[in-house]
Short mmCIF file of C-alpha atoms in Angstrom, two decimals:
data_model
loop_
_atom_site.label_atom_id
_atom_site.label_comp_id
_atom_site.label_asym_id
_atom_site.label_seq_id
_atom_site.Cartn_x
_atom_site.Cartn_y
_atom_site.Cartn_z
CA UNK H 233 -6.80 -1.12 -21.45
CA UNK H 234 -4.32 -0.19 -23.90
CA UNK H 235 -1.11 -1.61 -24.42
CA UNK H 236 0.78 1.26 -23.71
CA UNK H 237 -0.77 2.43 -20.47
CA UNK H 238 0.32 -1.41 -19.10
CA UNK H 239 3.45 -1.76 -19.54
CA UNK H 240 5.07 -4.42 -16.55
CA UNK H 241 8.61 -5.88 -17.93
CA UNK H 242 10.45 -8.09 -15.35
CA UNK H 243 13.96 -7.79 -13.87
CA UNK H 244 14.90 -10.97 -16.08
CA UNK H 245 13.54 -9.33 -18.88
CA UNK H 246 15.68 -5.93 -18.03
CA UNK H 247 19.11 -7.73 -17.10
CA UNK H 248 18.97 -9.97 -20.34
CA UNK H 249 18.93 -7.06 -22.09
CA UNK H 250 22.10 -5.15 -20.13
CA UNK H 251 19.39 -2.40 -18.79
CA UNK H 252 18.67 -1.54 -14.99
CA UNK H 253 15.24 0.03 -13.76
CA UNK H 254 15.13 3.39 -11.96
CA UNK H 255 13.09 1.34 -9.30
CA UNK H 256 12.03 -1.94 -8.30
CA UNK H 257 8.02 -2.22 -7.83
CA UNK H 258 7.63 -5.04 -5.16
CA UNK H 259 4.26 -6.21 -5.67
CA UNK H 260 3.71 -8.25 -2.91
CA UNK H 261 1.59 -10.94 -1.55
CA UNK H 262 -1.64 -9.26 -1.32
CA UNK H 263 -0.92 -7.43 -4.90
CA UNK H 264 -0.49 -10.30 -6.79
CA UNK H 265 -2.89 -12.63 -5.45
CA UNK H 266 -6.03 -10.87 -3.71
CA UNK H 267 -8.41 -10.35 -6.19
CA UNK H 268 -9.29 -6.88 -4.90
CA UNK H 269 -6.19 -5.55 -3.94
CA UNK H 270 -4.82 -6.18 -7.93
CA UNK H 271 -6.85 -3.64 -9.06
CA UNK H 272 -4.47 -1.90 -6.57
CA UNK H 273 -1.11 -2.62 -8.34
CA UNK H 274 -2.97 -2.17 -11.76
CA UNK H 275 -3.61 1.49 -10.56
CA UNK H 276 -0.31 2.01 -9.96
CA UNK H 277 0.91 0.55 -12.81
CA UNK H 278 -0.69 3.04 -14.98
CA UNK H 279 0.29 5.75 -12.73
CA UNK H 280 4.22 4.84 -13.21
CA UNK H 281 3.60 4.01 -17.11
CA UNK H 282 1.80 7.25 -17.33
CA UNK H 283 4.41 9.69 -15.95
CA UNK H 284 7.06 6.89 -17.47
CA UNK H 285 9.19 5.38 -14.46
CA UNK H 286 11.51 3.18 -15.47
CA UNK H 287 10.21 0.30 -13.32
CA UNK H 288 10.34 -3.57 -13.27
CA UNK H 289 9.02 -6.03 -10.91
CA UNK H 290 11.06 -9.45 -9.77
CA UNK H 291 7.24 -11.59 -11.09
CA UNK H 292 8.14 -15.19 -10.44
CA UNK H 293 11.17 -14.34 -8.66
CA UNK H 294 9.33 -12.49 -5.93
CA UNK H 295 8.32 -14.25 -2.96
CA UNK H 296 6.92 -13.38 0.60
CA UNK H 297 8.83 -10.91 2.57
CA UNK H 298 8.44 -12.89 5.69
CA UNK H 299 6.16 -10.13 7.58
CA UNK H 300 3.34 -12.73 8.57
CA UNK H 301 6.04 -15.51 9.63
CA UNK H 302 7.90 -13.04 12.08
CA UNK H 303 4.58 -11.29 13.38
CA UNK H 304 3.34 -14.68 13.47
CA UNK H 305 6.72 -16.05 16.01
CA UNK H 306 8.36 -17.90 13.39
CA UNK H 307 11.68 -16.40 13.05
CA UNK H 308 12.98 -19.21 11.61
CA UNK H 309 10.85 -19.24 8.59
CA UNK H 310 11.29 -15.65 8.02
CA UNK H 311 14.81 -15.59 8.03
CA UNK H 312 14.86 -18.61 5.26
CA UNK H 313 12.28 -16.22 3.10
CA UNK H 314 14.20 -12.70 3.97
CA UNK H 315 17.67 -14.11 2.79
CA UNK H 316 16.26 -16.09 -0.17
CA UNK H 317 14.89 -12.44 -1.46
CA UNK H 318 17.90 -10.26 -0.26
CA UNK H 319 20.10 -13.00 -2.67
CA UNK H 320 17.57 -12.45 -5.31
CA UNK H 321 17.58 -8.24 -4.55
CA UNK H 322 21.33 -8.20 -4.13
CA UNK H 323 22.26 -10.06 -7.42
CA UNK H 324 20.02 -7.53 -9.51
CA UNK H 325 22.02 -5.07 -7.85
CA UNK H 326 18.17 -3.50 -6.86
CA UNK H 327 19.10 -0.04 -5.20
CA UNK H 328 15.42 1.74 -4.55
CA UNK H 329 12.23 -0.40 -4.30
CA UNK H 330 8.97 1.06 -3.74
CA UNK H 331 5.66 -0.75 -2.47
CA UNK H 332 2.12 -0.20 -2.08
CA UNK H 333 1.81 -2.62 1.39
CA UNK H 334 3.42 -0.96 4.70
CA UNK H 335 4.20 -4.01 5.69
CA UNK H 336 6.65 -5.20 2.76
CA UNK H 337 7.63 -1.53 3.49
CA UNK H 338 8.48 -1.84 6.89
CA UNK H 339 10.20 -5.21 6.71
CA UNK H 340 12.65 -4.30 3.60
CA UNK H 341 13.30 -1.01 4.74
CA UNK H 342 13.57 -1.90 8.94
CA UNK H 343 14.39 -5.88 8.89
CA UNK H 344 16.35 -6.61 5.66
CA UNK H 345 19.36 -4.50 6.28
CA UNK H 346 19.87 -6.93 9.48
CA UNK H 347 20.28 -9.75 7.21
CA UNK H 348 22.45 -7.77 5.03
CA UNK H 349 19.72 -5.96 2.41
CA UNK H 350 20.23 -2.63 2.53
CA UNK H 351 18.13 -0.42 -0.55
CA UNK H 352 16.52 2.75 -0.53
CA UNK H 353 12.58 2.00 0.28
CA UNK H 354 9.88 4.09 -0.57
CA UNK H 355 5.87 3.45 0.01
CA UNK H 356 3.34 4.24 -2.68
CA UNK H 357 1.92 7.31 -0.39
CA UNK H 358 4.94 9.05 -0.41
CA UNK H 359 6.42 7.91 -3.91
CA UNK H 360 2.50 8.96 -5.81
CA UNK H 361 3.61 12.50 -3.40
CA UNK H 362 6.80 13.34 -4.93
CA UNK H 363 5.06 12.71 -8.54
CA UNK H 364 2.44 15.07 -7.78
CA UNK H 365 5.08 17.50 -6.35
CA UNK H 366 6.90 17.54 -9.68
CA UNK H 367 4.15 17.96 -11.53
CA UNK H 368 4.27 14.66 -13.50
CA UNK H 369 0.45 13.74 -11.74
CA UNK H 370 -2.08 16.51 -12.72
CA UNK H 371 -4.88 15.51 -11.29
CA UNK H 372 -7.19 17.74 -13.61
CA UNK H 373 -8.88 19.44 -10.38
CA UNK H 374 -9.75 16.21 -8.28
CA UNK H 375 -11.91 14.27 -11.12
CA UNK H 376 -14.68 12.51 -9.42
CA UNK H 377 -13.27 13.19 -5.93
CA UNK H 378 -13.68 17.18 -5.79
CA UNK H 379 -15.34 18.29 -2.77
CA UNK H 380 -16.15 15.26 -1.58
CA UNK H 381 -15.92 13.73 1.53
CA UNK H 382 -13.28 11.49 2.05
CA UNK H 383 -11.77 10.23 5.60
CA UNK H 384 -8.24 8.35 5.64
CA UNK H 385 -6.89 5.94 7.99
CA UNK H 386 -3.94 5.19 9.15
CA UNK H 387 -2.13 2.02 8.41
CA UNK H 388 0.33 0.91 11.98
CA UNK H 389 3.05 -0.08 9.94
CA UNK H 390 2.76 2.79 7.58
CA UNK H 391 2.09 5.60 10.40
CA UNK H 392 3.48 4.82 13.86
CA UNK H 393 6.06 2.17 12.92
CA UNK H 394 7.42 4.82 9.98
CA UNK H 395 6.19 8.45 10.79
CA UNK H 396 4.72 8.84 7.19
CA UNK H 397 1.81 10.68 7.99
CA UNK H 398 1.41 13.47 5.46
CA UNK H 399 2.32 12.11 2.18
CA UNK H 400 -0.90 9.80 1.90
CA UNK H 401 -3.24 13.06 3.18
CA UNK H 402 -1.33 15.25 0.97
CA UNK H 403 -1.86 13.00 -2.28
CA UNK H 404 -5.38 13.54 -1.15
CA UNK H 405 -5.28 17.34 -0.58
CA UNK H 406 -4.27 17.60 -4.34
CA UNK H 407 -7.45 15.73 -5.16
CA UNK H 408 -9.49 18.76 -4.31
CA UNK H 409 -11.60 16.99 -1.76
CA UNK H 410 -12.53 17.94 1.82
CA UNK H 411 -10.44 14.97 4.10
CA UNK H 412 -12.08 14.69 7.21
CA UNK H 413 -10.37 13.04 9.92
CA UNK H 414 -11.30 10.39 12.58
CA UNK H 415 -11.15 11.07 16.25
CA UNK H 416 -8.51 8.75 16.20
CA UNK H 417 -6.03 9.55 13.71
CA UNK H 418 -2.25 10.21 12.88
CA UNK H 419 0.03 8.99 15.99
CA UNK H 420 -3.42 8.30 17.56
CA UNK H 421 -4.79 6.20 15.16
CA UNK H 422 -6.11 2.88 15.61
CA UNK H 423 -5.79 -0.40 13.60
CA UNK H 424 -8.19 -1.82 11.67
CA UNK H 425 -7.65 -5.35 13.06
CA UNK H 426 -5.51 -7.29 10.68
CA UNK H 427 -1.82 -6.33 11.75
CA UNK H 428 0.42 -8.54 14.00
CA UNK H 429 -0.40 -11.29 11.65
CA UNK H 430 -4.38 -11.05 13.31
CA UNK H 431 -5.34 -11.33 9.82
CA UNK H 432 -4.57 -14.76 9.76
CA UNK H 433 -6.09 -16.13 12.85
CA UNK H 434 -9.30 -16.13 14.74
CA UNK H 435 -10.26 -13.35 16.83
CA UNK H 436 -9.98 -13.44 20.68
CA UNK H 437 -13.09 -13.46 22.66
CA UNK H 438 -14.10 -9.64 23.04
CA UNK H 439 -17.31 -7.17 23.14
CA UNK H 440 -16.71 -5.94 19.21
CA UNK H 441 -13.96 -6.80 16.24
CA UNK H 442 -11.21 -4.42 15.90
CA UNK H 443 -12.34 -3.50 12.16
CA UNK H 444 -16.03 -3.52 13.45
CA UNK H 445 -14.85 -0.43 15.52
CA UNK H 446 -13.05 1.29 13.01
CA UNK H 447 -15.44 1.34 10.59
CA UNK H 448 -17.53 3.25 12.85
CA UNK H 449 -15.32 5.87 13.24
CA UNK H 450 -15.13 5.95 9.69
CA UNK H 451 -18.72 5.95 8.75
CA UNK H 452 -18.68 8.57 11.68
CA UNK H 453 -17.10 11.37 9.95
CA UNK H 454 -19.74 10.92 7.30
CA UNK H 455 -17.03 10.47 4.31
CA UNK H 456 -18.52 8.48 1.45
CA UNK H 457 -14.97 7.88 0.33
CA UNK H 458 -12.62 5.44 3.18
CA UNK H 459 -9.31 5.89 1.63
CA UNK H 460 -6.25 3.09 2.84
CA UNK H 461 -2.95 2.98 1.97
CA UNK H 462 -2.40 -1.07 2.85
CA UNK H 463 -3.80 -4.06 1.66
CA UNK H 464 -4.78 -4.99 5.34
CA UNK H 465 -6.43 -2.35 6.01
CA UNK H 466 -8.55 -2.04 3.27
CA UNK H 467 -9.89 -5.36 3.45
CA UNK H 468 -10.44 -5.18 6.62
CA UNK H 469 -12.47 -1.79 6.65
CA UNK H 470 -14.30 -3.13 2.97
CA UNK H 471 -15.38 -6.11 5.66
CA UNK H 472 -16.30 -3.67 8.10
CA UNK H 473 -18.51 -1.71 5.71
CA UNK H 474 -20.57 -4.85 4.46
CA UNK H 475 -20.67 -5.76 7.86
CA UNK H 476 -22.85 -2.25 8.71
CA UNK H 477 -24.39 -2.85 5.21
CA UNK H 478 -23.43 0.79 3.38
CA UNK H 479 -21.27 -0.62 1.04
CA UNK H 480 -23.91 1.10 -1.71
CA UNK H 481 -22.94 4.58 -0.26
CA UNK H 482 -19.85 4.09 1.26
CA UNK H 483 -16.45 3.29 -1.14
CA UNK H 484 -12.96 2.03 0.00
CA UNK H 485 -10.58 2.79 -1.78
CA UNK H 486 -6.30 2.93 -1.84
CA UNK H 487 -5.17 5.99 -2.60
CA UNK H 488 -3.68 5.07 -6.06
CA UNK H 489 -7.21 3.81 -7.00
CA UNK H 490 -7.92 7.18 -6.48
CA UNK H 491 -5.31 8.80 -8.21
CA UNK H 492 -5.96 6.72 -11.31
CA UNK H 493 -9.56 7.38 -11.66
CA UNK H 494 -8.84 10.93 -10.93
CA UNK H 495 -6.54 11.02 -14.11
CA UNK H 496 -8.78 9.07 -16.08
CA UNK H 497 -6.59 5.83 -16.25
#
């Protein structure tokens, strides 16, 4: 990886040296720690050096939204963590942030202006849209992807909590590939288990997991390509896919992942 295509500098870094970003890339939880959903954020990364964002992220200074901790019925705790970030937002003077997790999505651009956070938020789906839009992503006729099967699900947070529907399918659309949808899909969709802070606990007694089921309606459509737009979701659907044994013929993927590869980054 060359130095050049990974450029990350820091908000500290920029404000030391009298310069603002363009926007603020919040990592999040799940970008800077899961091993599998880094590759994520590295994709994206390249993506923004690439087409030469002026970007930072907070690093250090970042620190859980608070999502799980309100999902979860502590209010308490996510107030302290939502007003410990808005002081850290607010004295950078952050005005746009984008995100690659619906969730930090939601809760900055929904939650945080409660508490008195108010910033232009944008998620990866629709951010990796308007770059393909301009013309800064080329895409060089799909790469890898074109005219293959791919089905995409749709996050909760990122769908029927926010109405962004299109900009993840039509990042896909300009990968030349034939997206084939799920019965359930769009303002029908269904979730692939983790949200509501179910990632984090035991399953209720049931017939079948909630991911278990989804990734049958993936495999389904008969995509060898799951494309996600959430850290959630694509670990749960990954799980889902081992679970049924295909992961040798059947990739998940996030949609930046995809974008990279298909721009040779």
């Amino acid at each position: 990886m060359s130095e050049n295509t990974y450029q990350v500098p820091t908000m500290a870094e920029m404000a030391a040296k009298g310069q603002s970003p363009e926007v603020l890339f919040w990592v999040g939880c799940a970008g800077s720690f899961d091993e599998r959903y880094k590759s994520v954020t590295k994709a994206f990364v390249k993506i923004l050096n690439k087409v030469k964002v002026n970007f930072a992220v907070l690093g250090p200074e970042e620190t859980c939204t608070g999502d799980p901790a309100r999902r979860g019925g502590n209010e308490f705790l996510f107030q302290m963590q939502a007003v410990a970030n808005i002081q850290v937002l607010n004295a950078y003077h952050i005005k746009k942030i984008v995100t690659a997790c619906p969730h930090c999505f939601n809760t900055l651009k929904n939650e945080y202006p409660d508490l008195g956070g108010n910033y232009e938020v944008i998620h990866h789906s629709t951010f990796l849209q308007q770059l393909i839009n301009e013309g800064k992503v080329s895409l060089k006729g799909g790469g890898e992807f074109k005219g293959k099967k791919i089905t995409y699900h749709d996050s909760c947070f990122l769908g029927r909590a926010n109405n962004v529907y299109e900009a993840p399918r039509e990042v896909l659309m300009a990968l030349d590939a034939e997206l084939v949808e799920m019965k359930r899909c769009k303002t029908k969709g269904f979730c692939c288990g983790a949200g509501g802070a179910q990632m984090f606990k035991d399953a209720e007694p049931g017939r079948k997991e909630v991911n278990i089921e989804r990734t049958e309606e993936a495999l389904e459509t008969g995509a060898k390509t799951i494309a996600a737009a959430c850290p959630f979701c694509l670990t749960m659907l990954a799980d889902g896919v081992k679970n049924k044994e295909k992961e040798a013929e059947v990739e998940v993927l996030d949609i930046a992942e995809m974008i990279a590869k298909a721009e040779g980054l």
